[in-house]
PDB file of C-alpha atoms in Angstrom:
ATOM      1  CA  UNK S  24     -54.678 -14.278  73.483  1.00  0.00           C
ATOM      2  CA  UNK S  25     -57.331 -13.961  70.793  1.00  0.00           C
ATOM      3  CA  UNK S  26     -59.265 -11.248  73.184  1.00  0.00           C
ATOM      4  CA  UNK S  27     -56.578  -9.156  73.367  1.00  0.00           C
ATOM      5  CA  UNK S  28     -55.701  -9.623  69.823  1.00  0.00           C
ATOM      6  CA  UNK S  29     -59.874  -8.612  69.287  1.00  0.00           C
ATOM      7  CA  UNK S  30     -59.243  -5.644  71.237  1.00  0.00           C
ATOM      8  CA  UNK S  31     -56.040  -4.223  69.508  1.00  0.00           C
ATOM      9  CA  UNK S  32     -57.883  -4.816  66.143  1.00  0.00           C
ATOM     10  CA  UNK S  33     -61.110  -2.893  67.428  1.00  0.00           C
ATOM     11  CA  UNK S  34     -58.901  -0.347  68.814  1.00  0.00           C
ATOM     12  CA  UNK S  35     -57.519   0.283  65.593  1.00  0.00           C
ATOM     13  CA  UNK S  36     -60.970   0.501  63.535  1.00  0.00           C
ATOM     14  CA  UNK S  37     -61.990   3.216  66.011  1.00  0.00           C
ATOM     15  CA  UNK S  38     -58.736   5.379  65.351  1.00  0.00           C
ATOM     16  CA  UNK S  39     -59.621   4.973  61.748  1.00  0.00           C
ATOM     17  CA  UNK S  40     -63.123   6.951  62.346  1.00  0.00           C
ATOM     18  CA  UNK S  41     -62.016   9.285  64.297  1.00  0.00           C
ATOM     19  CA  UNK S  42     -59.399  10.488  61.727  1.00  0.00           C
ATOM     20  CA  UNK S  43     -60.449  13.333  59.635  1.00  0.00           C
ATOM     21  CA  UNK S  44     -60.288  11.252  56.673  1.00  0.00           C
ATOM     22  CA  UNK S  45     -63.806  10.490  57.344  1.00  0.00           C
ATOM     23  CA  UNK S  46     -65.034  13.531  56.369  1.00  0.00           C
ATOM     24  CA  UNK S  47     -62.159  15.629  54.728  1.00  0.00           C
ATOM     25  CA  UNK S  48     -64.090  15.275  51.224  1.00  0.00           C
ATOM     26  CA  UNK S  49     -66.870  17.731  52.540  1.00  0.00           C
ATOM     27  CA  UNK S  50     -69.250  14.921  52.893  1.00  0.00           C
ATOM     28  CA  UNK S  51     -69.905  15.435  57.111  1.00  0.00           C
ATOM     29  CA  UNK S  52     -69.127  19.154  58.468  1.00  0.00           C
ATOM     30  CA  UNK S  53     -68.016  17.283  61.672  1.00  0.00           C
ATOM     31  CA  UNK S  54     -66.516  14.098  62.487  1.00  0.00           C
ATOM     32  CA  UNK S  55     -69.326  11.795  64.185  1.00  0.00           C
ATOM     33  CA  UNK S  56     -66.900   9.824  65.378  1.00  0.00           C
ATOM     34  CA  UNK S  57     -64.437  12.123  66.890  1.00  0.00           C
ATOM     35  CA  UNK S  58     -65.576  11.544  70.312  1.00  0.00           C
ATOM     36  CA  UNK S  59     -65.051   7.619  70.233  1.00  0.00           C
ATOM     37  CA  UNK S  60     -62.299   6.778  72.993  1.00  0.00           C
ATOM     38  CA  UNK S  61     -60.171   4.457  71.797  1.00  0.00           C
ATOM     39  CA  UNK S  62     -59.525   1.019  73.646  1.00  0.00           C
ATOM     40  CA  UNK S  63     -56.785   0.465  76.095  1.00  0.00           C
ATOM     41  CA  UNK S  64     -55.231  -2.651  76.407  1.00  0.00           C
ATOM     42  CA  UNK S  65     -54.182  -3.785  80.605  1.00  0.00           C
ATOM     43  CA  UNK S  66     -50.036  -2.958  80.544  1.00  0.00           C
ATOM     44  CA  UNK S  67     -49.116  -6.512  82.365  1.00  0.00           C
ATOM     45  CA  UNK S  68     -46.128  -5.812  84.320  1.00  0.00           C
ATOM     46  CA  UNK S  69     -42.911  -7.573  84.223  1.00  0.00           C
ATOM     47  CA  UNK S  70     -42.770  -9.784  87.416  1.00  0.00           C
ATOM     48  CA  UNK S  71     -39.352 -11.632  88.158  1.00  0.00           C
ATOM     49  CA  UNK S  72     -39.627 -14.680  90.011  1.00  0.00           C
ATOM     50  CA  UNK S  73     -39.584 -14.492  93.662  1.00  0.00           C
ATOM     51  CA  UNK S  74     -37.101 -16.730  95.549  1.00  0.00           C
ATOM     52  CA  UNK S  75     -39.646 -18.789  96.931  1.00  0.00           C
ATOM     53  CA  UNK S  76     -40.622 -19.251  93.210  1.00  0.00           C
ATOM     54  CA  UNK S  77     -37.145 -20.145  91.883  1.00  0.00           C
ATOM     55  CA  UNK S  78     -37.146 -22.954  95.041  1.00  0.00           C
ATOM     56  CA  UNK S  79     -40.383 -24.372  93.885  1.00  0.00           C
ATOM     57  CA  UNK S  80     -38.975 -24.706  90.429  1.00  0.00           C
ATOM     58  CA  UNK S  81     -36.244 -26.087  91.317  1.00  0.00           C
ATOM     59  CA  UNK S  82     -37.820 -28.739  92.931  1.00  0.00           C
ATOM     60  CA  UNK S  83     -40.115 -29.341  90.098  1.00  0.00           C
ATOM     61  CA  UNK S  84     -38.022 -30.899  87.793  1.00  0.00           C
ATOM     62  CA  UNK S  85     -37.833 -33.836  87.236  1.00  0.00           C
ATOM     63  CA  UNK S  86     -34.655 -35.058  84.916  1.00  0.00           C
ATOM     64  CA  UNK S  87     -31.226 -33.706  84.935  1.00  0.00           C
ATOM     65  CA  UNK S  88     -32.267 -32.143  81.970  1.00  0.00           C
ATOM     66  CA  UNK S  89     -34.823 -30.196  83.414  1.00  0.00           C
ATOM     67  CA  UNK S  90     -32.205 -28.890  86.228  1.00  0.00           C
ATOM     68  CA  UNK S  91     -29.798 -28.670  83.303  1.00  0.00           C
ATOM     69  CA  UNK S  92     -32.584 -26.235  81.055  1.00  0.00           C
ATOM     70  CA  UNK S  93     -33.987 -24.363  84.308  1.00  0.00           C
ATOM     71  CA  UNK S  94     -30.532 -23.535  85.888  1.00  0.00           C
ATOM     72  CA  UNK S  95     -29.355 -22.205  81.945  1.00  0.00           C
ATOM     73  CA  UNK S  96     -31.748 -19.900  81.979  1.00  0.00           C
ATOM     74  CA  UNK S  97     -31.886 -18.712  85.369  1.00  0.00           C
ATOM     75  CA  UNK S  98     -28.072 -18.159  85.628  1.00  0.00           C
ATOM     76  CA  UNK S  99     -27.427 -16.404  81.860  1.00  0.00           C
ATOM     77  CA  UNK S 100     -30.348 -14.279  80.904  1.00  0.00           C
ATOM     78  CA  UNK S 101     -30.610 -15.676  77.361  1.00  0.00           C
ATOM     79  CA  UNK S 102     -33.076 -14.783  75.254  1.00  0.00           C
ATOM     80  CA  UNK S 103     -34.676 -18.227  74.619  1.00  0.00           C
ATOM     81  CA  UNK S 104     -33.965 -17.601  70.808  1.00  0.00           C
ATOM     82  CA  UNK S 105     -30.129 -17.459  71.780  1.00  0.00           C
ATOM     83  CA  UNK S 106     -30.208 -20.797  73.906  1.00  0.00           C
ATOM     84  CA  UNK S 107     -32.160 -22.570  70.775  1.00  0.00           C
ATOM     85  CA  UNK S 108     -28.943 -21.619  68.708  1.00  0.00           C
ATOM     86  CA  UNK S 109     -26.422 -22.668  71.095  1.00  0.00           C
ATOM     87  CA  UNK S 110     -24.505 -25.577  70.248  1.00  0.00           C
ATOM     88  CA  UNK S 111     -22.079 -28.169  72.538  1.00  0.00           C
ATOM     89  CA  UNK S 112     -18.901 -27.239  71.369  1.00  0.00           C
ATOM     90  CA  UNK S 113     -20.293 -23.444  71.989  1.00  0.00           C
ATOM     91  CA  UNK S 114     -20.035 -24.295  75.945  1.00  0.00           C
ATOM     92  CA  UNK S 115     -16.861 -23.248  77.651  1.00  0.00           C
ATOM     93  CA  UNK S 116     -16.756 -24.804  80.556  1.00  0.00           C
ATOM     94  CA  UNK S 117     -13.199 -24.075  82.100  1.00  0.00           C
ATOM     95  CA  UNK S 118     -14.085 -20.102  82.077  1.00  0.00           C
ATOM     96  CA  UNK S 119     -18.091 -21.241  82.489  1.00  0.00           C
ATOM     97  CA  UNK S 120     -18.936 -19.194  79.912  1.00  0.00           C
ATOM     98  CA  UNK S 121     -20.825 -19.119  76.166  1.00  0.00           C
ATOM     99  CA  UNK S 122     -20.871 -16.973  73.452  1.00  0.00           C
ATOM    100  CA  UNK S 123     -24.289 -16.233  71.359  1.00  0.00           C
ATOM    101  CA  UNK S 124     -25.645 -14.379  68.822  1.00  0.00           C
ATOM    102  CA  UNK S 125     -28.595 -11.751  70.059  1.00  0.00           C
ATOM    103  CA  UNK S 126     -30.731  -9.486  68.172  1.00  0.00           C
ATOM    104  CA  UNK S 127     -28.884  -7.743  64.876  1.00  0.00           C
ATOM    105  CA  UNK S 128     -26.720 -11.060  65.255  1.00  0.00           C
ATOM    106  CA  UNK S 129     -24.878  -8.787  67.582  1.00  0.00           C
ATOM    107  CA  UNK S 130     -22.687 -11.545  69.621  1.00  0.00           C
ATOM    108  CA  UNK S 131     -21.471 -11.185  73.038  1.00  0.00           C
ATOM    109  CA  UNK S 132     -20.483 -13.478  76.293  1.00  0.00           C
ATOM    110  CA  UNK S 133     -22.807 -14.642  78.815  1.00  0.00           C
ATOM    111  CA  UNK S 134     -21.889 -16.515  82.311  1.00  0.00           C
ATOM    112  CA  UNK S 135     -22.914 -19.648  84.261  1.00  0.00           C
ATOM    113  CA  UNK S 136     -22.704 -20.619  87.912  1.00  0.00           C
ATOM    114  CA  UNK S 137     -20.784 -23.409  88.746  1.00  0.00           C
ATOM    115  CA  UNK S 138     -23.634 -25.525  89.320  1.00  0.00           C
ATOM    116  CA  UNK S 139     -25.735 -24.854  86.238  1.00  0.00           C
ATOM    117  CA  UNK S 140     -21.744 -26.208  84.908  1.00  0.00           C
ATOM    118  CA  UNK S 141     -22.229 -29.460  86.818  1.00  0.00           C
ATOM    119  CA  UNK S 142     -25.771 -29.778  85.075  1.00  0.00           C
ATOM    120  CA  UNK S 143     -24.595 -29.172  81.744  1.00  0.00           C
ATOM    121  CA  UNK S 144     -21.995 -31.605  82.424  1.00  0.00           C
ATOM    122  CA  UNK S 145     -24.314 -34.136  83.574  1.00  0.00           C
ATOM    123  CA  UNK S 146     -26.934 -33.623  81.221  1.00  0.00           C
ATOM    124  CA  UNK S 147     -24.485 -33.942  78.074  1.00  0.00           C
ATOM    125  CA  UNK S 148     -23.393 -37.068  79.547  1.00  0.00           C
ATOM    126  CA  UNK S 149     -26.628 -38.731  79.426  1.00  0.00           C
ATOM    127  CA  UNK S 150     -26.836 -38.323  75.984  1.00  0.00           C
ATOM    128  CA  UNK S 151     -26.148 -40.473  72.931  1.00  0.00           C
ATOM    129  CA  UNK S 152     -26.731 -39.025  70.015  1.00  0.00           C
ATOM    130  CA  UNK S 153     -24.171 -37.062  67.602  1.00  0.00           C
ATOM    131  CA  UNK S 154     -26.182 -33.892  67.172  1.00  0.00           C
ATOM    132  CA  UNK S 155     -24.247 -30.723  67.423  1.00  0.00           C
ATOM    133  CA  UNK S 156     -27.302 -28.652  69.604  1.00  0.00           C
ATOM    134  CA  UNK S 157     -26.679 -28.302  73.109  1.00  0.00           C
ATOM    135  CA  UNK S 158     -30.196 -29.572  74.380  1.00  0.00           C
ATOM    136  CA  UNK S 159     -32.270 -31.657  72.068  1.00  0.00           C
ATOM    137  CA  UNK S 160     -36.048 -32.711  71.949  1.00  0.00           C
ATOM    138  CA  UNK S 161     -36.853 -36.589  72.874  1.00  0.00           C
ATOM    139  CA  UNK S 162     -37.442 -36.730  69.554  1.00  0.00           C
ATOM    140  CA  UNK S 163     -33.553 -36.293  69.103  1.00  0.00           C
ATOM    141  CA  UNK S 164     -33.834 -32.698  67.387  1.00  0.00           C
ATOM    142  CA  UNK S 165     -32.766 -29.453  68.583  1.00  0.00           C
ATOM    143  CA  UNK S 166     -35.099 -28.021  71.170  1.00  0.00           C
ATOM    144  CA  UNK S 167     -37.032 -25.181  69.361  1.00  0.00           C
ATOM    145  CA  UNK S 168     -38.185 -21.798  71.269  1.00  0.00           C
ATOM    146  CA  UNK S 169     -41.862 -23.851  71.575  1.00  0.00           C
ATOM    147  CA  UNK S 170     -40.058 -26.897  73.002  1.00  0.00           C
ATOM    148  CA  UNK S 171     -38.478 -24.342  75.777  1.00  0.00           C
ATOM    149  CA  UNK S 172     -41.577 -22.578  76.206  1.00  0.00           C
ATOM    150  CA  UNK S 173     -43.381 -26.221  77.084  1.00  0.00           C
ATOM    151  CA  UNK S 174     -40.672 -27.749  79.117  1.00  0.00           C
ATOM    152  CA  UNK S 175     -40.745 -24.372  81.620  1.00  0.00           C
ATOM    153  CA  UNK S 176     -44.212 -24.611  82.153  1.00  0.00           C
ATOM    154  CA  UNK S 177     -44.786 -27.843  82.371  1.00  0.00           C
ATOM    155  CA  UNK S 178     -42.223 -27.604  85.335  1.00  0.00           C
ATOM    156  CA  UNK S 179     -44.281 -24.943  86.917  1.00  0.00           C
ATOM    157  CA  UNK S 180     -47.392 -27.030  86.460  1.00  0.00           C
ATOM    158  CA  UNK S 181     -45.778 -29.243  89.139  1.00  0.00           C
ATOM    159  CA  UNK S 182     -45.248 -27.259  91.481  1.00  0.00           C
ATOM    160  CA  UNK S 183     -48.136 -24.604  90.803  1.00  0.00           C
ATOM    161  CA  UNK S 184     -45.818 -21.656  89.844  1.00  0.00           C
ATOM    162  CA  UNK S 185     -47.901 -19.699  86.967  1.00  0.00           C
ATOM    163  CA  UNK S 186     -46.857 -17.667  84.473  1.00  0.00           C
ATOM    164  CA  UNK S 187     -43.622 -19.696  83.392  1.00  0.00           C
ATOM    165  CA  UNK S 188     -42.173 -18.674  80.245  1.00  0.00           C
ATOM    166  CA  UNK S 189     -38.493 -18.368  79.127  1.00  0.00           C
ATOM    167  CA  UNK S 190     -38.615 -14.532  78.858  1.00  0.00           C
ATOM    168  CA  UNK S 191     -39.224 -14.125  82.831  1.00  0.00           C
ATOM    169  CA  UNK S 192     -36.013 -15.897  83.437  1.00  0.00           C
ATOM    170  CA  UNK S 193     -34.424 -13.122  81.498  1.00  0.00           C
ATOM    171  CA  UNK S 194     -36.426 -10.571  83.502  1.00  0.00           C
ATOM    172  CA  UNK S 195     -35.371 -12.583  87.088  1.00  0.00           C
ATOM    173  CA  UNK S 196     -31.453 -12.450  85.839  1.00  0.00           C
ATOM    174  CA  UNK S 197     -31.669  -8.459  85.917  1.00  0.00           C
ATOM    175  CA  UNK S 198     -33.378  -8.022  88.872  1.00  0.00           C
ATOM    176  CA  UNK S 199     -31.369 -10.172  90.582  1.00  0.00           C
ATOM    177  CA  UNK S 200     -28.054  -8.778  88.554  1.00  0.00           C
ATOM    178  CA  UNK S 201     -28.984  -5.712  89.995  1.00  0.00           C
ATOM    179  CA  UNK S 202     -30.362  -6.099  93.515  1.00  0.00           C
ATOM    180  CA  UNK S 203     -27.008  -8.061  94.543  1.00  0.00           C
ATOM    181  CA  UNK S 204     -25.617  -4.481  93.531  1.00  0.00           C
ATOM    182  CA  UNK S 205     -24.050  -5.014  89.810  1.00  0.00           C
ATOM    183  CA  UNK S 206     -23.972  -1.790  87.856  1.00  0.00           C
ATOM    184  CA  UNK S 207     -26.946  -1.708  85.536  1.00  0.00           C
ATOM    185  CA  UNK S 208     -23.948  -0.897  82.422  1.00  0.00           C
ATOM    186  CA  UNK S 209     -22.904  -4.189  83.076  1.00  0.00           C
ATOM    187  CA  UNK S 210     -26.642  -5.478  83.313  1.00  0.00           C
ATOM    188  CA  UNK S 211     -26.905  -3.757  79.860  1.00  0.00           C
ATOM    189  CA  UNK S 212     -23.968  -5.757  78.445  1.00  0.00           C
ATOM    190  CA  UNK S 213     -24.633  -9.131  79.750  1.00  0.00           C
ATOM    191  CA  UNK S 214     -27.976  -8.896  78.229  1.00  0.00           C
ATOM    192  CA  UNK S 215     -27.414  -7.644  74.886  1.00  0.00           C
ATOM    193  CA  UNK S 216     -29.055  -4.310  75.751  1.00  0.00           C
ATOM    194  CA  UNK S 217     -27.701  -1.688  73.568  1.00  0.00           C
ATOM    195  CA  UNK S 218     -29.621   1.286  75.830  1.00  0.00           C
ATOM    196  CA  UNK S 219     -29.575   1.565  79.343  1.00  0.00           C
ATOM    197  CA  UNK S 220     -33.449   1.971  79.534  1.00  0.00           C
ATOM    198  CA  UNK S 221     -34.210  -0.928  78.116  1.00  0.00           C
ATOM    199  CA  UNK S 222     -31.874  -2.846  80.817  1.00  0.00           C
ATOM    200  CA  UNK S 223     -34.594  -0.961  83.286  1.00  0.00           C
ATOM    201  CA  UNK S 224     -37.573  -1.930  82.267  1.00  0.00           C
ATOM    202  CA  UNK S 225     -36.536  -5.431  83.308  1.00  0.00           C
ATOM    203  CA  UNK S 226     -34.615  -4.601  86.368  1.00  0.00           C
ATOM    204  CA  UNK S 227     -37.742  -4.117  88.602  1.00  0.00           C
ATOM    205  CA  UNK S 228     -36.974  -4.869  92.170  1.00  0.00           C
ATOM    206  CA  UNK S 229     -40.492  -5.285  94.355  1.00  0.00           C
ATOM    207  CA  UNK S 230     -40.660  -3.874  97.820  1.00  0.00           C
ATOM    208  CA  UNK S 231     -41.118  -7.424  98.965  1.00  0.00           C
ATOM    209  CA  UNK S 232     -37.663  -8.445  97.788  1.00  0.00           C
ATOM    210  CA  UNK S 233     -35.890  -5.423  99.847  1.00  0.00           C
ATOM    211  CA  UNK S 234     -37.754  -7.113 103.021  1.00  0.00           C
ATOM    212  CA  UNK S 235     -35.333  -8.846 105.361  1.00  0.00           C
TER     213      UNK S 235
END
């Protein structure tokens, strides 16, 4: 984190001397600098979870809770600031199905499998306290994006999946939205996508996941 942050920062210095600005006041008759490359930063690409990933995962958790959290994400394609907002009553369960408020508090619909339902279900009825938040912290609070971020990867930890964060849930949704042969307009919509190429970037499908 703080070496690519280094880089982006030296990056940017270097753009600065190469400008003209430099030597526009008549100071230099050519830019010494103007030949400095600037730095590029590695473009990590958006892997979804493989099958044999979502498996492992699966079988990492521990809690109904963690089946509860890890089958929400999986299943919707929330953006984890969306799930933090989400409240109890929010949950419709008879048409398995919860509204939320994305980016530009734009709000729209998003869907559950029947057995991320029978999680919920299960993990609400463990709990006894009166707060309104649909998953809350030990500490009895609503789970924060942080609090998401820790619980995913500490379920990879135990089953040595890397690279678990709530975003490549979202990315997994799409590619799996799409490679079970769902329009990518309807991609768009589920996810709160208001252009079609943004819907793309996530919908990456491997040539490992056409193999039979």
């Amino acid at each position: 984190m703080i070496y690519r942050f280094l880089k982006r920062r030296l990056s940017h210095r270097i753009s600065l001397l190469r400008s003209r600005k430099i030597y526009r006041e008549g100071l230099l008759s050519t830019n010494p600098c103007g030949n400095l490359r600037p730095i590029k930063g590695k473009t990590e690409e958006r892997e979804a979870f493989t099958d044999v990933e979502v498996e492992l995962l699966k079988a990492g958790c521990k809690n109904i809770k963690d089946q509860a959290v890890l089958s929400f994400f999986l299943t919707t394609g929330c953006r984890v600031s969306e799930v933090v907002g989400i409240n109890k009553k929010d949950i419709d369960f008879q048409n398995r199905c919860v509204k939320v408020c994305g980016k530009g508090d734009k709000e729209r619909y998003v869907y559950f499998t029947p057995v991320t339902a029978m999680y919920l279900k299960s993990y609400l009825e463990t709990r006894d306290d009166d707060l309104d938040a649909l998953f809350v912290s030990k500490f009895k609070r609503r789970m924060t994006k942080s609090g998401f971020e820790a619980k995913l990867r500490e379920i990879g930890d135990q089953v040595g999946v890397k690279n678990v964060f709530p975003h490549r849930f979202r990315h997994t949704f799409a590619t799996n939205m799409i490679h079970n042969g769902m329009p990518i307009q309807e991609v768009a919509i589920l996810m709160g996508h208001s252009r079609i190429d943004t819907t793309q970037v996530y919908a990456h499908t491997s040539q490992d996941r056409v193999k039979i």
